[in-house]
mmCIF file of C-alpha atoms and ligand atoms in Angstrom:
data_model
loop_
_atom_site.group_PDB
_atom_site.id
_atom_site.type_symbol
_atom_site.label_atom_id
_atom_site.label_comp_id
_atom_site.label_asym_id
_atom_site.label_seq_id
_atom_site.Cartn_x
_atom_site.Cartn_y
_atom_site.Cartn_z
ATOM 1 C CA MET L 1 5.781 22.873 -8.616
ATOM 2 C CA GLY L 2 4.509 21.766 -4.978
ATOM 3 C CA ASN L 3 4.960 19.418 -2.604
ATOM 4 C CA LEU L 4 4.164 15.758 -2.366
ATOM 5 C CA TYR L 5 2.288 14.077 1.202
ATOM 6 C CA PHE L 6 1.984 11.031 2.005
ATOM 7 C CA LEU L 7 0.221 9.756 5.095
ATOM 8 C CA SER L 8 -0.400 5.826 5.973
ATOM 9 C CA LEU L 9 -3.490 5.711 7.970
ATOM 10 C CA GLY L 10 -3.177 2.329 8.891
ATOM 11 C CA SER L 11 -1.566 -0.651 7.380
ATOM 12 C CA GLY L 12 -1.827 -4.321 7.994
ATOM 13 C CA SER L 13 -4.618 -7.049 8.446
ATOM 14 C CA SER L 14 -6.875 -5.071 10.887
ATOM 15 C CA GLY L 15 -7.293 -2.359 8.057
ATOM 16 C CA ASN L 16 -5.309 -0.283 5.106
ATOM 17 C CA CYS L 17 -5.302 3.087 4.134
ATOM 18 C CA TYR L 18 -2.617 5.655 2.454
ATOM 19 C CA TYR L 19 -3.410 9.222 1.433
ATOM 20 C CA ILE L 20 -1.020 10.904 -1.126
ATOM 21 C CA GLY L 21 -1.445 14.275 -2.222
ATOM 22 C CA THR L 22 -0.890 17.604 -2.783
ATOM 23 C CA ASN L 23 -1.098 21.330 -1.155
ATOM 24 C CA ASP L 24 -4.865 21.333 -2.464
ATOM 25 C CA TYR L 25 -6.207 17.444 -2.964
ATOM 26 C CA GLY L 26 -5.088 14.175 -2.994
ATOM 27 C CA PHE L 27 -6.240 9.698 -3.548
ATOM 28 C CA LEU L 28 -6.715 7.283 -0.815
ATOM 29 C CA ILE L 29 -5.009 4.058 -1.663
ATOM 30 C CA ASP L 30 -7.401 1.196 -0.061
ATOM 31 C CA ALA L 31 -10.175 1.570 2.259
ATOM 32 C CA GLY L 32 -9.881 -0.372 5.359
ATOM 33 C CA ILE L 33 -10.569 2.022 8.286
ATOM 34 C CA SER L 34 -13.557 2.959 9.080
ATOM 35 C CA SER L 35 -15.159 6.198 6.927
ATOM 36 C CA VAL L 36 -14.996 8.208 10.713
ATOM 37 C CA ARG L 37 -11.309 7.123 11.102
ATOM 38 C CA THR L 38 -10.295 7.983 7.903
ATOM 39 C CA ARG L 39 -12.189 11.515 8.369
ATOM 40 C CA LYS L 40 -10.344 12.062 12.031
ATOM 41 C CA TYR L 41 -6.901 10.991 11.184
ATOM 42 C CA LEU L 42 -7.049 13.641 7.949
ATOM 43 C CA LYS L 43 -8.694 16.560 9.463
ATOM 44 C CA LYS L 44 -5.906 16.343 11.924
ATOM 45 C CA TYR L 45 -3.953 18.145 9.275
ATOM 46 C CA ASN L 46 -6.371 20.024 7.775
ATOM 47 C CA ILE L 47 -7.396 17.212 4.508
ATOM 48 C CA SER L 48 -11.265 17.110 4.379
ATOM 49 C CA LEU L 49 -12.886 14.475 2.480
ATOM 50 C CA GLU L 50 -13.960 16.616 -0.054
ATOM 51 C CA GLN L 51 -10.949 17.023 -1.581
ATOM 52 C CA ILE L 52 -10.207 13.231 -1.892
ATOM 53 C CA GLN L 53 -10.689 12.581 -5.929
ATOM 54 C CA GLY L 54 -10.697 8.873 -5.416
ATOM 55 C CA ILE L 55 -9.591 5.840 -4.217
ATOM 56 C CA PHE L 56 -7.354 3.103 -5.402
ATOM 57 C CA ILE L 57 -7.701 -0.538 -4.214
ATOM 58 C CA THR L 58 -5.308 -2.982 -4.293
ATOM 59 C CA HIS L 59 -7.643 -5.516 -4.133
ATOM 60 C CA ASP L 60 -11.054 -6.944 -2.953
ATOM 61 C CA HIS L 61 -9.664 -8.412 0.716
ATOM 62 C CA THR L 62 -11.840 -6.978 3.406
ATOM 63 C CA ASP L 63 -8.662 -5.401 5.009
ATOM 64 C CA HIS L 64 -8.196 -2.786 1.837
ATOM 65 C CA ALA L 65 -11.659 -2.970 0.844
ATOM 66 C CA LYS L 66 -14.037 -2.672 3.687
ATOM 67 C CA TYR L 67 -15.236 1.030 3.363
ATOM 68 C CA ALA L 68 -14.458 2.019 0.239
ATOM 69 C CA GLY L 69 -18.306 1.981 -0.411
ATOM 70 C CA ILE L 70 -19.633 3.896 2.331
ATOM 71 C CA LEU L 71 -16.709 6.854 1.160
ATOM 72 C CA ASN L 72 -17.950 5.711 -2.432
ATOM 73 C CA THR L 73 -22.011 6.062 -1.960
ATOM 74 C CA LYS L 74 -21.905 8.442 1.221
ATOM 75 C CA TYR L 75 -19.144 10.838 0.640
ATOM 76 C CA GLY L 76 -19.393 10.602 -3.091
ATOM 77 C CA ILE L 77 -15.513 10.041 -3.569
ATOM 78 C CA PRO L 78 -15.130 7.947 -6.828
ATOM 79 C CA ILE L 79 -13.164 4.339 -7.034
ATOM 80 C CA PHE L 80 -10.887 3.230 -9.058
ATOM 81 C CA THR L 81 -9.767 -0.291 -9.712
ATOM 82 C CA THR L 82 -10.144 -3.006 -12.043
ATOM 83 C CA LYS L 83 -13.195 -4.690 -13.349
ATOM 84 C CA ARG L 84 -12.552 -7.784 -11.673
ATOM 85 C CA ILE L 85 -11.232 -6.332 -8.142
ATOM 86 C CA PHE L 86 -14.686 -4.408 -7.974
ATOM 87 C CA TYR L 87 -17.042 -7.140 -8.639
ATOM 88 C CA GLY L 88 -14.737 -9.277 -6.070
ATOM 89 C CA MET L 89 -16.031 -6.296 -3.693
ATOM 90 C CA GLN L 90 -19.376 -6.222 -4.595
ATOM 91 C CA ARG L 91 -18.943 -10.587 -3.881
ATOM 92 C CA ASN L 92 -17.626 -9.700 -0.761
ATOM 93 C CA ARG L 93 -19.926 -10.242 1.755
ATOM 94 C CA ASN L 94 -17.297 -8.728 4.956
ATOM 95 C CA LEU L 95 -17.929 -5.023 3.437
ATOM 96 C CA LYS L 96 -19.675 -2.420 4.745
ATOM 97 C CA ASN L 97 -22.069 -1.267 1.718
ATOM 98 C CA PRO L 98 -20.181 -2.724 -1.539
ATOM 99 C CA PRO L 99 -19.618 -0.036 -4.135
ATOM 100 C CA THR L 100 -22.118 0.808 -6.290
ATOM 101 C CA PHE L 101 -20.005 2.992 -9.139
ATOM 102 C CA CYS L 102 -16.451 2.594 -10.007
ATOM 103 C CA ASN L 103 -13.947 3.783 -12.749
ATOM 104 C CA PHE L 104 -12.560 0.662 -14.006
ATOM 105 C CA ILE L 105 -8.864 0.993 -14.843
ATOM 106 C CA HIS L 106 -6.602 -1.379 -16.335
ATOM 107 C CA LYS L 107 -3.508 -3.355 -15.206
ATOM 108 C CA ASN L 108 -0.396 -1.516 -16.966
ATOM 109 C CA GLU L 109 -2.866 1.565 -18.200
ATOM 110 C CA THR L 110 -1.808 4.690 -16.942
ATOM 111 C CA VAL L 111 -4.715 7.140 -15.565
ATOM 112 C CA GLN L 112 -4.225 11.255 -15.588
ATOM 113 C CA LEU L 113 -5.963 12.755 -12.857
ATOM 114 C CA ARG L 114 -5.136 16.324 -12.458
ATOM 115 C CA ASP L 115 -1.110 16.480 -11.596
ATOM 116 C CA PHE L 116 -0.469 12.753 -11.403
ATOM 117 C CA SER L 117 -0.264 9.772 -14.072
ATOM 118 C CA ILE L 118 -1.143 6.177 -12.151
ATOM 119 C CA LEU L 119 -0.017 3.199 -13.093
ATOM 120 C CA PRO L 120 -1.558 0.491 -12.182
ATOM 121 C CA PHE L 121 0.519 -2.898 -12.108
ATOM 122 C CA PRO L 122 -0.632 -6.252 -11.459
ATOM 123 C CA VAL L 123 0.867 -8.086 -8.283
ATOM 124 C CA SER L 124 0.542 -11.889 -7.408
ATOM 125 C CA HIS L 125 -1.872 -12.524 -4.261
ATOM 126 C CA ASP L 126 -4.969 -14.646 -3.580
ATOM 127 C CA ALA L 127 -7.514 -12.397 -4.319
ATOM 128 C CA SER L 128 -9.448 -11.816 -7.398
ATOM 129 C CA GLU L 129 -6.779 -10.188 -8.615
ATOM 130 C CA CYS L 130 -4.247 -7.625 -6.741
ATOM 131 C CA MET L 131 -2.623 -4.120 -8.220
ATOM 132 C CA GLY L 132 0.032 -2.650 -7.083
ATOM 133 C CA PHE L 133 0.111 1.563 -7.839
ATOM 134 C CA THR L 134 2.576 3.825 -9.466
ATOM 135 C CA PHE L 135 2.437 7.426 -8.576
ATOM 136 C CA SER L 136 4.297 9.914 -10.341
ATOM 137 C CA PHE L 137 3.677 13.467 -9.629
ATOM 138 C CA HIS L 138 6.577 16.047 -11.283
ATOM 139 C CA ASN L 139 8.866 13.680 -12.022
ATOM 140 C CA LYS L 140 8.262 12.111 -8.289
ATOM 141 C CA ASN L 141 7.146 8.620 -8.157
ATOM 142 C CA PHE L 142 5.759 7.039 -5.690
ATOM 143 C CA THR L 143 5.260 3.114 -5.636
ATOM 144 C CA ILE L 144 2.628 1.249 -3.093
ATOM 145 C CA ALA L 145 3.355 -2.643 -3.827
ATOM 146 C CA THR L 146 1.224 -4.683 -0.464
ATOM 147 C CA ASP L 147 -0.233 -8.087 -0.550
ATOM 148 C CA LEU L 148 2.094 -9.921 -3.360
ATOM 149 C CA GLY L 149 3.377 -12.992 -2.758
ATOM 150 C CA PHE L 150 6.472 -12.493 -4.494
ATOM 151 C CA ILE L 151 8.078 -9.407 -6.381
ATOM 152 C CA ASN L 152 7.621 -10.009 -10.123
ATOM 153 C CA ASP L 153 8.476 -8.060 -13.254
ATOM 154 C CA PHE L 154 5.938 -5.509 -12.921
ATOM 155 C CA ALA L 155 6.603 -4.634 -9.147
ATOM 156 C CA ALA L 156 10.823 -4.743 -9.699
ATOM 157 C CA GLN L 157 10.105 -2.230 -12.936
ATOM 158 C CA GLN L 158 8.273 0.025 -11.124
ATOM 159 C CA ILE L 159 10.534 -0.259 -7.916
ATOM 160 C CA SER L 160 13.636 0.663 -9.928
ATOM 161 C CA LEU L 161 11.777 3.973 -11.134
ATOM 162 C CA SER L 162 10.613 5.137 -7.758
ATOM 163 C CA ASP L 163 12.003 7.838 -5.223
ATOM 164 C CA TYR L 164 9.840 6.450 -2.814
ATOM 165 C CA LEU L 165 8.032 2.877 -1.960
ATOM 166 C CA VAL L 166 5.666 1.537 0.921
ATOM 167 C CA ILE L 167 6.365 -2.286 0.641
ATOM 168 C CA GLU L 168 5.558 -5.284 2.384
ATOM 169 C CA ALA L 169 7.723 -6.671 5.436
ATOM 170 C CA ASN L 170 4.290 -8.872 6.544
ATOM 171 C CA TYR L 171 6.104 -11.765 8.480
ATOM 172 C CA ASP L 172 9.893 -12.746 9.956
ATOM 173 C CA GLU L 173 10.008 -16.475 8.622
ATOM 174 C CA GLN L 174 11.158 -18.648 11.899
ATOM 175 C CA MET L 175 8.440 -16.241 13.618
ATOM 176 C CA LEU L 176 5.316 -17.849 11.218
ATOM 177 C CA GLU L 177 7.487 -21.028 11.415
ATOM 178 C CA ASN L 178 7.304 -21.113 15.134
ATOM 179 C CA GLY L 179 3.932 -19.330 15.552
ATOM 180 C CA PRO L 180 0.528 -20.124 16.262
ATOM 181 C CA TYR L 181 -1.042 -20.254 12.703
ATOM 182 C CA PRO L 182 -2.035 -23.685 11.567
ATOM 183 C CA GLU L 183 0.057 -25.485 8.444
ATOM 184 C CA PRO L 184 -2.537 -24.357 5.768
ATOM 185 C CA LEU L 185 -2.408 -20.811 6.726
ATOM 186 C CA LYS L 186 1.498 -20.452 6.986
ATOM 187 C CA ASN L 187 1.735 -22.331 3.455
ATOM 188 C CA ARG L 188 -0.636 -19.771 2.489
ATOM 189 C CA VAL L 189 1.307 -16.789 3.684
ATOM 190 C CA LYS L 190 4.753 -17.986 2.633
ATOM 191 C CA GLY L 191 3.037 -19.388 -0.956
ATOM 192 C CA THR L 192 3.508 -16.959 -4.118
ATOM 193 C CA HIS L 193 0.211 -15.463 -3.886
ATOM 194 C CA GLY L 194 0.519 -14.941 -0.270
ATOM 195 C CA HIS L 195 2.938 -12.461 1.317
ATOM 196 C CA LEU L 196 6.530 -11.160 1.810
ATOM 197 C CA SER L 197 8.557 -11.480 4.305
ATOM 198 C CA ASN L 198 10.973 -8.995 6.037
ATOM 199 C CA HIS L 199 13.470 -11.506 4.235
ATOM 200 C CA THR L 200 12.501 -11.439 0.506
ATOM 201 C CA THR L 201 12.396 -7.915 0.960
ATOM 202 C CA ALA L 202 15.177 -6.714 2.469
ATOM 203 C CA THR L 203 16.968 -9.222 -0.416
ATOM 204 C CA PHE L 204 15.412 -7.994 -3.055
ATOM 205 C CA LEU L 205 15.836 -4.046 -2.416
ATOM 206 C CA ALA L 206 19.717 -4.991 -1.442
ATOM 207 C CA GLU L 207 20.272 -6.856 -4.652
ATOM 208 C CA ASN L 208 17.986 -4.127 -6.857
ATOM 209 C CA TRP L 209 19.520 -1.115 -5.113
ATOM 210 C CA ASN L 210 20.070 1.929 -7.457
ATOM 211 C CA GLY L 211 20.047 4.566 -5.467
ATOM 212 C CA LYS L 212 17.151 6.049 -6.340
ATOM 213 C CA LEU L 213 15.566 5.096 -3.800
ATOM 214 C CA LYS L 214 14.895 7.787 -0.881
ATOM 215 C CA TYR L 215 12.234 6.908 1.179
ATOM 216 C CA ILE L 216 11.563 3.178 2.118
ATOM 217 C CA PHE L 217 7.862 2.457 4.134
ATOM 218 C CA LEU L 218 7.374 -1.105 4.986
ATOM 219 C CA CYS L 219 3.813 -1.880 5.215
ATOM 220 C CA HIS L 220 1.256 -4.501 5.913
ATOM 221 C CA LEU L 221 3.655 -5.849 9.621
ATOM 222 C CA SER L 222 1.595 -9.018 10.923
ATOM 223 C CA ALA L 223 0.678 -8.671 14.221
ATOM 224 C CA GLU L 224 1.157 -12.290 14.922
ATOM 225 C CA ASN L 225 4.293 -12.644 12.914
ATOM 226 C CA ASN L 226 6.444 -9.839 12.925
ATOM 227 C CA ASN L 227 7.272 -7.045 14.931
ATOM 228 C CA PRO L 228 8.244 -3.957 13.704
ATOM 229 C CA ARG L 229 11.922 -3.550 15.450
ATOM 230 C CA LEU L 230 12.662 -6.964 13.500
ATOM 231 C CA ALA L 231 11.308 -5.617 10.138
ATOM 232 C CA TYR L 232 13.091 -2.814 10.042
ATOM 233 C CA GLN L 233 16.385 -4.821 11.818
ATOM 234 C CA THR L 234 16.080 -7.081 8.601
ATOM 235 C CA VAL L 235 16.169 -4.400 5.874
ATOM 236 C CA PHE L 236 18.619 -2.096 7.681
ATOM 237 C CA ASN L 237 21.362 -5.061 7.915
ATOM 238 C CA LYS L 238 20.689 -6.466 4.269
ATOM 239 C CA LEU L 239 21.203 -3.252 2.723
ATOM 240 C CA GLN L 240 24.262 -2.166 5.606
ATOM 241 C CA ASN L 241 25.722 -5.340 3.655
ATOM 242 C CA LYS L 242 25.968 -3.769 0.865
ATOM 243 C CA ASP L 243 27.110 -0.249 2.106
ATOM 244 C CA ILE L 244 23.643 0.645 1.629
ATOM 245 C CA SER L 245 22.227 3.449 3.761
ATOM 246 C CA PRO L 246 19.346 4.903 3.214
ATOM 247 C CA HIS L 247 17.883 8.560 3.360
ATOM 248 C CA PHE L 248 14.489 6.766 5.165
ATOM 249 C CA LEU L 249 13.551 3.488 6.316
ATOM 250 C CA ALA L 250 10.674 3.177 8.566
ATOM 251 C CA PRO L 251 7.782 0.546 9.476
ATOM 252 C CA LEU L 252 4.624 1.730 9.358
ATOM 253 C CA ASP L 253 2.403 0.842 12.360
ATOM 254 C CA ARG L 254 -0.256 -1.314 12.119
ATOM 255 C CA LEU L 255 -3.139 0.487 13.737
ATOM 256 C CA THR L 256 -1.953 3.778 14.516
ATOM 257 C CA PRO L 257 -1.644 6.871 11.855
ATOM 258 C CA SER L 258 1.658 7.975 10.476
ATOM 259 C CA GLU L 259 3.105 11.647 10.546
ATOM 260 C CA LEU L 260 2.244 13.317 7.168
ATOM 261 C CA PHE L 261 5.631 13.320 5.851
ATOM 262 C CA ILE L 262 6.497 15.799 3.076
ATOM 263 C CA LEU L 263 8.147 14.366 0.126
HETATM 264 ZN ZN1 ZN V 301 -3.842 -7.344 3.720
HETATM 265 ZN ZN1 ZN V 302 -4.928 -9.331 0.703
#
């Protein structure tokens, strides 16, 4: 049956990229860090770019899509995303080499790639369109839900089916309120098309716990309005108040790759 592997190569506004794979091959979710670093971080675990079967792009913001074009054109890695996100990427002038070719996928329609079923589901965010993904591999479900203003029914449904979850914990509500951001930006971040706070994520997990979830990775932490300890503590405390102790809970570092998790 084989193991499932997960690695975070970077998480946050400086660049997002995650790896999910097997012993032989894998996928990237987002391409927000340079191809040089992507290659280097994967190589540490003897994973080569040739083993990457595709890059799934959540949305066309630069911190998620900047290097998709290079990985696509220079290394021949296929891109999988929706039409809207793809055209959004082509319009985004901050991307290095916009991608020229894409396998279009559709929200709420499963894609079958080798041993994986991958379901893109829509989330609420201020990009051309934004997707979360559930990667299903031999009855294991791994969901990534990043950059979302609130947890809609699609995301809630996928989270309820998941064994492993990467979920946004972008900001601490007080730090955002008292922090350096101008008022319109504060409103954007906390709006329904913005980002999830530690508190929202913590409350959702505590109130919808069904015992299936084993690993929780907190992602896309803000450098200005959050810190890893606070994100962890907020979620941990909310769960503990309900007598829930997850098997594994950890924030993902913004700039440093995680270890390679064997799931
Ligand atoms: Zn982002
Ligand atoms: Zn975004």
